[in-house]
Tab-separated table of C-alpha atoms in Angstrom:
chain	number	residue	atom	x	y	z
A	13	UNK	CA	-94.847	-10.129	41.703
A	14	UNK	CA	-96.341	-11.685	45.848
A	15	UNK	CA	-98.452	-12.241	49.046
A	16	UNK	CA	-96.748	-10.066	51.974
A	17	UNK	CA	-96.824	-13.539	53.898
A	18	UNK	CA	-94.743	-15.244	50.499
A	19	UNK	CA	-94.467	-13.135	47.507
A	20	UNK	CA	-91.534	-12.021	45.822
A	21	UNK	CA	-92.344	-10.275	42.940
A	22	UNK	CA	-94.869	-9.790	40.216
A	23	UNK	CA	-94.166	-10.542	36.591
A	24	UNK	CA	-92.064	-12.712	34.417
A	25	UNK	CA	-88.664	-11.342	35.634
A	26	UNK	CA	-87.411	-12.909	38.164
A	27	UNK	CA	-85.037	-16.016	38.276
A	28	UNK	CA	-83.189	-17.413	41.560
A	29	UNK	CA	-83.436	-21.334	42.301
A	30	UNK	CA	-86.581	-22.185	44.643
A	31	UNK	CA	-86.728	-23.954	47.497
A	32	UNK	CA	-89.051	-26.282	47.626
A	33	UNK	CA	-89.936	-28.959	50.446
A	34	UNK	CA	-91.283	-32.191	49.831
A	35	UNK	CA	-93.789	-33.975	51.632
A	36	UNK	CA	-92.742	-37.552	53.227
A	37	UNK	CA	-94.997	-39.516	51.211
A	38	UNK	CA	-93.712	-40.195	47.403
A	39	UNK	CA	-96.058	-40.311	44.513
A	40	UNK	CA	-96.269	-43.418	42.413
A	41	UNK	CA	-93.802	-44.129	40.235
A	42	UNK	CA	-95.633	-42.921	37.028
A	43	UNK	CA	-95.626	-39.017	38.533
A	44	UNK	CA	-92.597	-36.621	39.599
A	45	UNK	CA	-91.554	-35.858	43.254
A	46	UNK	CA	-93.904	-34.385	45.353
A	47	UNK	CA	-94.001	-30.516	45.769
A	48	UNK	CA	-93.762	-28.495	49.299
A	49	UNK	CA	-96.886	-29.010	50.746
A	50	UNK	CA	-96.367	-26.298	53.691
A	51	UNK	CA	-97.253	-22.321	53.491
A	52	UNK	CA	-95.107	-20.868	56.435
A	53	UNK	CA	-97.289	-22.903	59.280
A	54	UNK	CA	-99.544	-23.633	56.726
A	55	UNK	CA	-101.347	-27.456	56.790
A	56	UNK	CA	-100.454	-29.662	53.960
A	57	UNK	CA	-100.921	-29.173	50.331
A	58	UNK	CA	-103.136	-31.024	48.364
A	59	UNK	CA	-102.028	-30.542	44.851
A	60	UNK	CA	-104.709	-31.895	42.992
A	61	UNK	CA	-108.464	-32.280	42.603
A	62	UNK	CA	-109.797	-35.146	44.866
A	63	UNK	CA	-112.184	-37.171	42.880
A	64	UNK	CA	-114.171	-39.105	45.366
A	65	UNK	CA	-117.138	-40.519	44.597
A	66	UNK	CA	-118.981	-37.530	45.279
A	67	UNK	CA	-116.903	-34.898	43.531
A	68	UNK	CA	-117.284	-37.644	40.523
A	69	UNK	CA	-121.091	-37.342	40.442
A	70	UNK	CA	-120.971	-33.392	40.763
A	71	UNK	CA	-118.844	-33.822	38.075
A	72	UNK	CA	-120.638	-35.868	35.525
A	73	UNK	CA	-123.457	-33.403	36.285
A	74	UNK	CA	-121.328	-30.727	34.964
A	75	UNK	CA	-120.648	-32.655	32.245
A	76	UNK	CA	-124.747	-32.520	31.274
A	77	UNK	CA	-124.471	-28.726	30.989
A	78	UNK	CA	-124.047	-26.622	27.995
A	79	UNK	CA	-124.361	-23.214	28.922
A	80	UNK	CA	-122.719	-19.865	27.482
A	81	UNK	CA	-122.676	-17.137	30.251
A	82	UNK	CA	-120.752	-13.688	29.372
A	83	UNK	CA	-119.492	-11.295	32.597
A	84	UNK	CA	-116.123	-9.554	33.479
A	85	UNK	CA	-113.793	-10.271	35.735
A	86	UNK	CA	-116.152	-7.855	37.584
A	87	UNK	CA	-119.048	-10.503	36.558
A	88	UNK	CA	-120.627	-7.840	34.012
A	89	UNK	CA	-118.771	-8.477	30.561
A	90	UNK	CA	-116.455	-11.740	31.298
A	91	UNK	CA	-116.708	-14.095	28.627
A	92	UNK	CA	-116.979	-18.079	28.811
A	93	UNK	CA	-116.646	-21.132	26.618
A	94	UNK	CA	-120.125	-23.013	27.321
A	95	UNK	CA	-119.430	-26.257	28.285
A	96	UNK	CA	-119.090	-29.395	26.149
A	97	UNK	CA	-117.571	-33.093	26.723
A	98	UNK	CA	-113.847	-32.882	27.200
A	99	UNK	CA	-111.794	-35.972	28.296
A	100	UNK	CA	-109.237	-35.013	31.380
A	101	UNK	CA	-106.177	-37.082	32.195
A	102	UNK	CA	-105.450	-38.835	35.567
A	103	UNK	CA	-105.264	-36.538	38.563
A	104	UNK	CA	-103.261	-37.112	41.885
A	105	UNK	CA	-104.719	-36.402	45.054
A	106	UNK	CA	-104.366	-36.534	48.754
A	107	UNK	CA	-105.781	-39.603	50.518
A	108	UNK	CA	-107.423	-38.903	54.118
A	109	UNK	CA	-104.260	-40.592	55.571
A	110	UNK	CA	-102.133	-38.342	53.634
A	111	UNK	CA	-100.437	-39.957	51.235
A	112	UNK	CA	-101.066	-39.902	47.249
A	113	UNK	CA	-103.099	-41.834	45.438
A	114	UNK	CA	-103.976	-41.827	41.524
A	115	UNK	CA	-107.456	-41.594	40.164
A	116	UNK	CA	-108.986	-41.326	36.645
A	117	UNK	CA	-110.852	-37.552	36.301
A	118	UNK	CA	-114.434	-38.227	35.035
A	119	UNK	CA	-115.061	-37.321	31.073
A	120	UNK	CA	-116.083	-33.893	31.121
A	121	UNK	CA	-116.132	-30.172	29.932
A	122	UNK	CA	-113.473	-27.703	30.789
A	123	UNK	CA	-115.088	-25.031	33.698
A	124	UNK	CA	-118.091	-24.343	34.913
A	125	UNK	CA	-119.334	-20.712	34.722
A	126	UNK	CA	-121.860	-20.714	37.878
A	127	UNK	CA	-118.333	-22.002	40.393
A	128	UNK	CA	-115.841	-19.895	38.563
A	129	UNK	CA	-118.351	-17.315	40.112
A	130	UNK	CA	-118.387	-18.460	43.186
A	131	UNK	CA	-114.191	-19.075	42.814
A	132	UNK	CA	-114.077	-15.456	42.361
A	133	UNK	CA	-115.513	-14.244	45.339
A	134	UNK	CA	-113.279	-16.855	47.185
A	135	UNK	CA	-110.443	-15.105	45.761
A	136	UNK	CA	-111.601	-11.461	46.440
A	137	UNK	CA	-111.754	-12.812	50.245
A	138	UNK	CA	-108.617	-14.392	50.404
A	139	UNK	CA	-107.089	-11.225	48.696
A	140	UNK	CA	-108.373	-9.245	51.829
A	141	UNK	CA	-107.130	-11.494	54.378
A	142	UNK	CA	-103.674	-12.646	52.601
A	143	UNK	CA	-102.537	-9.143	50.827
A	144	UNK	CA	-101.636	-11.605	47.980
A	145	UNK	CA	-102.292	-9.986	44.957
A	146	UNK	CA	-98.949	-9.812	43.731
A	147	UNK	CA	-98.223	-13.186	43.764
A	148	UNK	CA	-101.418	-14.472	42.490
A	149	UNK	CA	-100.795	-12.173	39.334
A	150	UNK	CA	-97.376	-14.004	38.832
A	151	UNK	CA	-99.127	-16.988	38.897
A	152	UNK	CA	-100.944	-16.447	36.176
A	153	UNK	CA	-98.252	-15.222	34.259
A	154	UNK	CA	-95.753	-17.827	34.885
A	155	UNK	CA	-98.242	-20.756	33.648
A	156	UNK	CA	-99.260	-18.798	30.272
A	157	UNK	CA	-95.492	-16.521	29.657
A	158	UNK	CA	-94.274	-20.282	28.583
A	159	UNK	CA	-95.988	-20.052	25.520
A	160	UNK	CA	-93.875	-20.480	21.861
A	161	UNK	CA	-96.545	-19.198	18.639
A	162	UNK	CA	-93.733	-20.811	16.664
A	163	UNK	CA	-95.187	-24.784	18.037
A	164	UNK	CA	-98.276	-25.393	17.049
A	165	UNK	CA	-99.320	-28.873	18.995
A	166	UNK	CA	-100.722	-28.614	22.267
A	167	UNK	CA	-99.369	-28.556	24.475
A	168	UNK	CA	-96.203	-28.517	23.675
A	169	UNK	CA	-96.400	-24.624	22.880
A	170	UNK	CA	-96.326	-24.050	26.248
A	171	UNK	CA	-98.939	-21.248	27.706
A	172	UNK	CA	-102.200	-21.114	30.548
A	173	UNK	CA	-102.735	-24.901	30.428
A	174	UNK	CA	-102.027	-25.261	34.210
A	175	UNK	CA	-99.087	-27.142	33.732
A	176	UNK	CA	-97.485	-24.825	36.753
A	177	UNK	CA	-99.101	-27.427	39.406
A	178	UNK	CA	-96.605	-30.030	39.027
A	179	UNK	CA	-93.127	-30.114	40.930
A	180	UNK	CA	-90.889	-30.145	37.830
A	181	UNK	CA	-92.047	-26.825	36.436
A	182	UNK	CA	-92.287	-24.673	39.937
A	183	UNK	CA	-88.977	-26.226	40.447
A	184	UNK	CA	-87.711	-23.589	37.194
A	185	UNK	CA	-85.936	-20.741	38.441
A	186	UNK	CA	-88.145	-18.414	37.057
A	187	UNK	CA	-90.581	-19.671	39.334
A	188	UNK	CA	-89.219	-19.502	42.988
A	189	UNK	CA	-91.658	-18.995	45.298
A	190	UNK	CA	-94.667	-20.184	43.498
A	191	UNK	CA	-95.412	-23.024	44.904
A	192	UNK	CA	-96.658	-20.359	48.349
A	193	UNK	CA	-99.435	-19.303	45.666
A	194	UNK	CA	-100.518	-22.440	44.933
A	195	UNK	CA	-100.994	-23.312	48.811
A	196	UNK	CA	-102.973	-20.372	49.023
A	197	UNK	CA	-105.383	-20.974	45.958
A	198	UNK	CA	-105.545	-24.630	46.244
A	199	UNK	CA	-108.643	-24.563	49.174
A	200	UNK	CA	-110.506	-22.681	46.253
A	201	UNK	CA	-109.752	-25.643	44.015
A	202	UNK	CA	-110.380	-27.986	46.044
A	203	UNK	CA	-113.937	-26.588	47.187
A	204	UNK	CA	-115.027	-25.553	43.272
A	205	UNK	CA	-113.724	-28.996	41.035
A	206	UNK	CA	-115.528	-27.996	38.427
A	207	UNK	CA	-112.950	-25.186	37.300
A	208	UNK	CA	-109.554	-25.947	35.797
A	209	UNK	CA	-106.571	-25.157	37.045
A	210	UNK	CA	-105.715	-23.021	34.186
A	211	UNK	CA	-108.490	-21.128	34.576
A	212	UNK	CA	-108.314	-20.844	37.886
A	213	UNK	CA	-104.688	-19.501	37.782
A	214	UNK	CA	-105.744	-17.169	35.294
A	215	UNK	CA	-108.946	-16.034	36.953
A	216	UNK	CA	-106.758	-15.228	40.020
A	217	UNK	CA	-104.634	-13.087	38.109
A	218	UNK	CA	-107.308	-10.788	37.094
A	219	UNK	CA	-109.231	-10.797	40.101
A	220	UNK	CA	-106.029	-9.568	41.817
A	221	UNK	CA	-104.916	-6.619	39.134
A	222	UNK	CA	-109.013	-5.483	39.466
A	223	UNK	CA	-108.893	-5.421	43.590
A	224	UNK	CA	-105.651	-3.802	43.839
A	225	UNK	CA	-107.526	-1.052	41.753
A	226	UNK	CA	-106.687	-1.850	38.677
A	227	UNK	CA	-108.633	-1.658	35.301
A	228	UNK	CA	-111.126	-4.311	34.097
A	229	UNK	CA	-109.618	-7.225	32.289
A	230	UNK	CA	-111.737	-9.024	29.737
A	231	UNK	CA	-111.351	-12.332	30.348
A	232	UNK	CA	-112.689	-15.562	28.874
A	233	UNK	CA	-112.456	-19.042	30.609
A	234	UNK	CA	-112.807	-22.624	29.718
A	235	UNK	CA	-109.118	-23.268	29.368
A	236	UNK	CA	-108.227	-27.296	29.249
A	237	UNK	CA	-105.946	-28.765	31.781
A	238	UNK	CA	-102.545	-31.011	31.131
A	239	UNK	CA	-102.752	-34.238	32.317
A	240	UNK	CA	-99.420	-34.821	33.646
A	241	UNK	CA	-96.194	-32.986	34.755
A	242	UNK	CA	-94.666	-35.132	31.156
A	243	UNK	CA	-96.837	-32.175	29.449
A	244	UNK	CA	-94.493	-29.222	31.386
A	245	UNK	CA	-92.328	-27.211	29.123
A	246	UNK	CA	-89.190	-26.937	29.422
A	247	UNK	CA	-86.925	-24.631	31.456
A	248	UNK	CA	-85.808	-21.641	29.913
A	249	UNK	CA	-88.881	-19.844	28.494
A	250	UNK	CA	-89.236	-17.068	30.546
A	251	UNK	CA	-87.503	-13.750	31.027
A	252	UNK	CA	-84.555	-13.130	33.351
A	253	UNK	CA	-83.911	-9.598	35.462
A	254	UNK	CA	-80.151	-9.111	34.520
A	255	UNK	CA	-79.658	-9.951	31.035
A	256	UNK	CA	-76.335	-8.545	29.562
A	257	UNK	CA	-78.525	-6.997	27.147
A	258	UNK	CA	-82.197	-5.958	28.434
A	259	UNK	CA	-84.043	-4.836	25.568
A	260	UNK	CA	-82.724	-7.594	23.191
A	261	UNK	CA	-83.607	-10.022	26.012
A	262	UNK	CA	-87.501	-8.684	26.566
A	263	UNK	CA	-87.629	-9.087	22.617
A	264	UNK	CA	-86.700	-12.146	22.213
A	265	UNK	CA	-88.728	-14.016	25.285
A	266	UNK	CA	-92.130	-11.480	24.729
A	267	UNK	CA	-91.625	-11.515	20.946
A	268	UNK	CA	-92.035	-15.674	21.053
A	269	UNK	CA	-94.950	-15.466	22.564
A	270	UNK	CA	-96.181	-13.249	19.790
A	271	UNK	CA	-96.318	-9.664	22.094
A	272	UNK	CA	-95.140	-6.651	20.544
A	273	UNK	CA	-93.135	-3.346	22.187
A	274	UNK	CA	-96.505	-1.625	23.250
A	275	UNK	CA	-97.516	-5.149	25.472
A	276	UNK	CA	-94.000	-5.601	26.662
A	277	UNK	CA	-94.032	-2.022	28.246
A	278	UNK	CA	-97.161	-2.601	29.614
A	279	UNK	CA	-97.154	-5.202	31.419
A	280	UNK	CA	-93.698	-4.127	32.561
A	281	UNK	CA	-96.319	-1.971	34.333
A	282	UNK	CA	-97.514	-4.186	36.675
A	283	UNK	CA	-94.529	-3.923	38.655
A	284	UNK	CA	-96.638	-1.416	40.370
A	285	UNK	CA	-97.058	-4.608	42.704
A	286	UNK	CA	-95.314	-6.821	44.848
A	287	UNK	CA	-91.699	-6.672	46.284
A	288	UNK	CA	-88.518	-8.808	45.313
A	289	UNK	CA	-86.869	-10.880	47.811
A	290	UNK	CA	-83.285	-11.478	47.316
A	291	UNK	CA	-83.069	-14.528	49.478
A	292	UNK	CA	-85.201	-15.556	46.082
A	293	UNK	CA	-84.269	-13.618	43.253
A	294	UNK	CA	-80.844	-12.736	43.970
A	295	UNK	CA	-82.355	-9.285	43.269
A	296	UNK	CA	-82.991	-6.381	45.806
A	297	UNK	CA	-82.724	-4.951	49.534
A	298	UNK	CA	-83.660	-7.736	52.457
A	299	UNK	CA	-86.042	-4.993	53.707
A	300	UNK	CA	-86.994	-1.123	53.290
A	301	UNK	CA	-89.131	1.664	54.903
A	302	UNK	CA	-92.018	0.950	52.548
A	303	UNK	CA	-91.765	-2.847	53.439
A	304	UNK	CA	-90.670	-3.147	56.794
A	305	UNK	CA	-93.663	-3.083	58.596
A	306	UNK	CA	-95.530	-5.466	56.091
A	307	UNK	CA	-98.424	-6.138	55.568
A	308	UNK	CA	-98.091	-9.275	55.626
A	309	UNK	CA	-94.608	-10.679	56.696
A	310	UNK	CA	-92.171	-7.654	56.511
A	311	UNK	CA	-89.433	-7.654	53.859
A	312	UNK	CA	-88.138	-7.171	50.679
A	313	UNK	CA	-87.820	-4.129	47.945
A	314	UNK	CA	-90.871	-2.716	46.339
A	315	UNK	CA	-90.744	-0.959	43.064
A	316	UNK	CA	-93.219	1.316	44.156
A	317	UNK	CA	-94.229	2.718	47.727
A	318	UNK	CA	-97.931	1.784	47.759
A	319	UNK	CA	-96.917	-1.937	46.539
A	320	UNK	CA	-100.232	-3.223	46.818
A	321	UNK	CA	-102.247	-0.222	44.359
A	322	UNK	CA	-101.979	-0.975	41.237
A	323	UNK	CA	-101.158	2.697	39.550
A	324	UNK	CA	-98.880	4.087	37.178
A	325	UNK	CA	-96.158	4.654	40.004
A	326	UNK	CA	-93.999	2.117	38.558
A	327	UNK	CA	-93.450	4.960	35.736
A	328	UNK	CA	-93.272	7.603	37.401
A	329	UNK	CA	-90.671	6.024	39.779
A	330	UNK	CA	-88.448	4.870	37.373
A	331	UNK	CA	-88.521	8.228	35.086
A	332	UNK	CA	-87.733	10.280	38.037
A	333	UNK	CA	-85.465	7.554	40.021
A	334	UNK	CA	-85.270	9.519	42.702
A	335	UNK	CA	-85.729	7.055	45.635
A	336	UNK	CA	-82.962	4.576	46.588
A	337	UNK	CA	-85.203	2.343	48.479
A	338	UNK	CA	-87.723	1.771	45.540
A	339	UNK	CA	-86.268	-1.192	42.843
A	340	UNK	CA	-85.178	-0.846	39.334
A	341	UNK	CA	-83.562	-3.974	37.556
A	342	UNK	CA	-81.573	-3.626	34.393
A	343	UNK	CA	-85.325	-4.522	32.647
A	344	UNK	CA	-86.854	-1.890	34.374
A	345	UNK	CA	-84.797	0.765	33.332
A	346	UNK	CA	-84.527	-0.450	29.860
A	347	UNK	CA	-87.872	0.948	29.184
A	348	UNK	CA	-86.903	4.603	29.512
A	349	UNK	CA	-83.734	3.741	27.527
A	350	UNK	CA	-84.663	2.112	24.321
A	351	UNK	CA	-86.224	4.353	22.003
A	352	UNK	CA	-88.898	2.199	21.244
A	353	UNK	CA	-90.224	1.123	24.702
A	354	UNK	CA	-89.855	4.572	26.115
A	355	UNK	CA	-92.564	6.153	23.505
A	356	UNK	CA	-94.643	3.915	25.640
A	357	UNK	CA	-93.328	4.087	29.331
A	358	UNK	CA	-93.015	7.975	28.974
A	359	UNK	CA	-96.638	7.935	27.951
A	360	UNK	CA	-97.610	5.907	30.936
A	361	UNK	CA	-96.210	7.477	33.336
A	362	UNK	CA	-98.292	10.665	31.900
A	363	UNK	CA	-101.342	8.794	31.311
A	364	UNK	CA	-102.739	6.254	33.765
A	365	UNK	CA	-106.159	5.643	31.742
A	366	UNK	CA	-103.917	5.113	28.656
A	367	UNK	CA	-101.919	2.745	30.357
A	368	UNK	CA	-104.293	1.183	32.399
A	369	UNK	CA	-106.804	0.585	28.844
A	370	UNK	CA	-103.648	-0.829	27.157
A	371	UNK	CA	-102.330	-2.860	30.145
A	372	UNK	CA	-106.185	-4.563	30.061
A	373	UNK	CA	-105.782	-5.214	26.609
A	374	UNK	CA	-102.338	-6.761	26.902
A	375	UNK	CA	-103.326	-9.045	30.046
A	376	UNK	CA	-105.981	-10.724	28.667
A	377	UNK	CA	-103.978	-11.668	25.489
A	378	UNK	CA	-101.202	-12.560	27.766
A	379	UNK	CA	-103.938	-15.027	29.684
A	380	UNK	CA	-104.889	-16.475	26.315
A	381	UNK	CA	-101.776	-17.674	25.356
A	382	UNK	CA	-101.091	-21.036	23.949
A	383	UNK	CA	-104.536	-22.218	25.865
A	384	UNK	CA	-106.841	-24.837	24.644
A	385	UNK	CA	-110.623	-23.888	25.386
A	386	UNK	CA	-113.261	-26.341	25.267
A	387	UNK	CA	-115.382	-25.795	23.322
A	388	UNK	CA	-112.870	-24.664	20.697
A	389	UNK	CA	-112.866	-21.236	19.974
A	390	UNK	CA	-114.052	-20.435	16.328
């Protein structure tokens, strides 16, 4: 699951303990430490939506607007929750001067359709210039994998609620290295307020899986933010690379969320992407020939060769395992070895328009998870 310049991996594998810089100013005393704020040379990171008094009359505008648009992530069959009044909790933002201040977010709907648009082609041009596709899909799944169908109170169940903003939840192990794709996206959120960052996230996700030349995903949008980093869940919820046992492991985390064996094998799949970094993970070679050179900064071990096409290589690699320099953890391999995930990888790795219908089907379920959409969905 990550950009050449920052990514590590993919999916929701991956645990090593992050490192994560803090800027010199401290929030107030109501809100957690203050995340990195630096990409590589990167300027500072503003981690939340400024609400000046300008953005606060765009805003209220928004909140005058009840529209129902439907496109894909491809803008031709993507559905959206019109808008409606939704109250949002305080928001912390960068003051000109740098430090942090705390504002109130102005009563309003969830996002709006016409900038999630225009967010989209933001991302499609950052994809281009970053090779972060990886990364951006791991976003996505790290802020919705939380989610626990056994709670039903939001949002306590965890899940896309863009609670994967604040410090104390990109501080999880399971998240190393996620606070590099939140400095890359957070220009986009900055420019378009009107779209959550759960959306957002989610959004990115898709747009990356679709321009690495994978399938259509049929997302919907008008996911409701958390408030406040109090509203994280807990460490703990997603899945680890090295359990002692694999398959009983993927059960357990994927089955909480309410997945079955078809959805855990694919979107295993999208492992297709991105590179692990052991200096992160704890997991895979500091550099191969298919990473080397980039692009992007060089480094890391891919699980495929083309580790920016999004394919069915990742099955075809693992079933024939014939390439030392290519990566296969202990979940990877699971898949050709339990009887019930490998009716599905060896089909896969057969099948790309099988895969790449049921991998659609199982990302935009995964991207639903535990969220609140405003309106409420019927």
């Amino acid at each position: 699951m990550a950009d050449p310049v920052v990514a590590s991996h993919l999916s929701l594998v991956l645990k090593a303990p992050p490192t994560i810089s803090s800027p010199s100013h401290s929030l107030p005393q109501q809100h957690s430490k203050p995340m990195a704020s630096s990409l590589n040379s990167a300027a500072s990171l503003r981690l939340f939506v400024s609400s000046s008094s300008s953005s606060s009359s765009a805003a209220a505008r928004l909140c005058l607007r009840s529209t129902s648009l439907s496109f894909s992530s491809s803008l031709k069959s993507l559905a959206f929750s019109p808008l409606s009044r939704h109250k949002r909790g305080s928001a912390v933002s960068m003051s000109s001067t740098g430090g942090f201040s705390s504002v109130a977010s102005p009563k309003c709907a969830a996002s709006d359709p016409d900038q999630l648009k225009s967010a989209r082609e933001d991302i499609k041009e950052l994809l281009k210039s970053k090779f972060c596709h990886p990364i951006l899909v791991r976003l996505g799944w790290h802020d919705a994998g939380t989610y626990n169908k056994n709670i039903e109170e939001w949002p306590r169940r965890g899940g896309a609620n863009g609670s994967l903003r604040f410090e104390v939840e990109l501080k999880h192990a399971a998240n190393a290295g996620l606070v590099n794709a939140l400095n890359l996206i957070q220009h986009i959120k900055d420019k378009y307020s009107g779209v959550t960052y759960a959306d957002l996230f989610q959004l990115a996700s898709a747009t990356a899986i679709e321009e690495a030349g994978g399938p259509k995903i049929p997302m919907k949008y008008g996911r409701v933010d958390v408030s406040g980093p109090n509203e994280c869940p807990e460490e703990g919820r997603l899945p680890a690379a090295g359990p002692p046992s694999p398959a009983d492991h993927l059960r357990e985390v994927f089955y909480r969320m309410g997945l079955n064996d078809k959805e855990i094998v694919a979107l295993s799949g999208a492992h297709t992407l991105g590179r692990s970094r052991p200096e992160r993970s704890g997991w895979g070679k500091p550099e191969t020939k298919y990473t080397k050179d980039g692009p992007g900064a060089p480094g890391g071990q891919s699980w495929t060769v083309q580790w920016l096409k999004f394919d069915n290589s990742y099955f075809k690699d693992i079933k024939a395992k014939r390439d030392e320099d290519l990566l296969v953890l202990p979940t990877d391999a699971v898949l050709f070895e339990d009887p019930s995930f490998k009716v599905y990888a060896e089909k896969y790795a057969e099948d790309q328009e099988t895969f790449f219908k049921d991998y659609a089907e199982a990302h935009a379920k995964l991207s639903n998870l535990g969220a609140k959409f405003n309106p409420p969905e019927d």
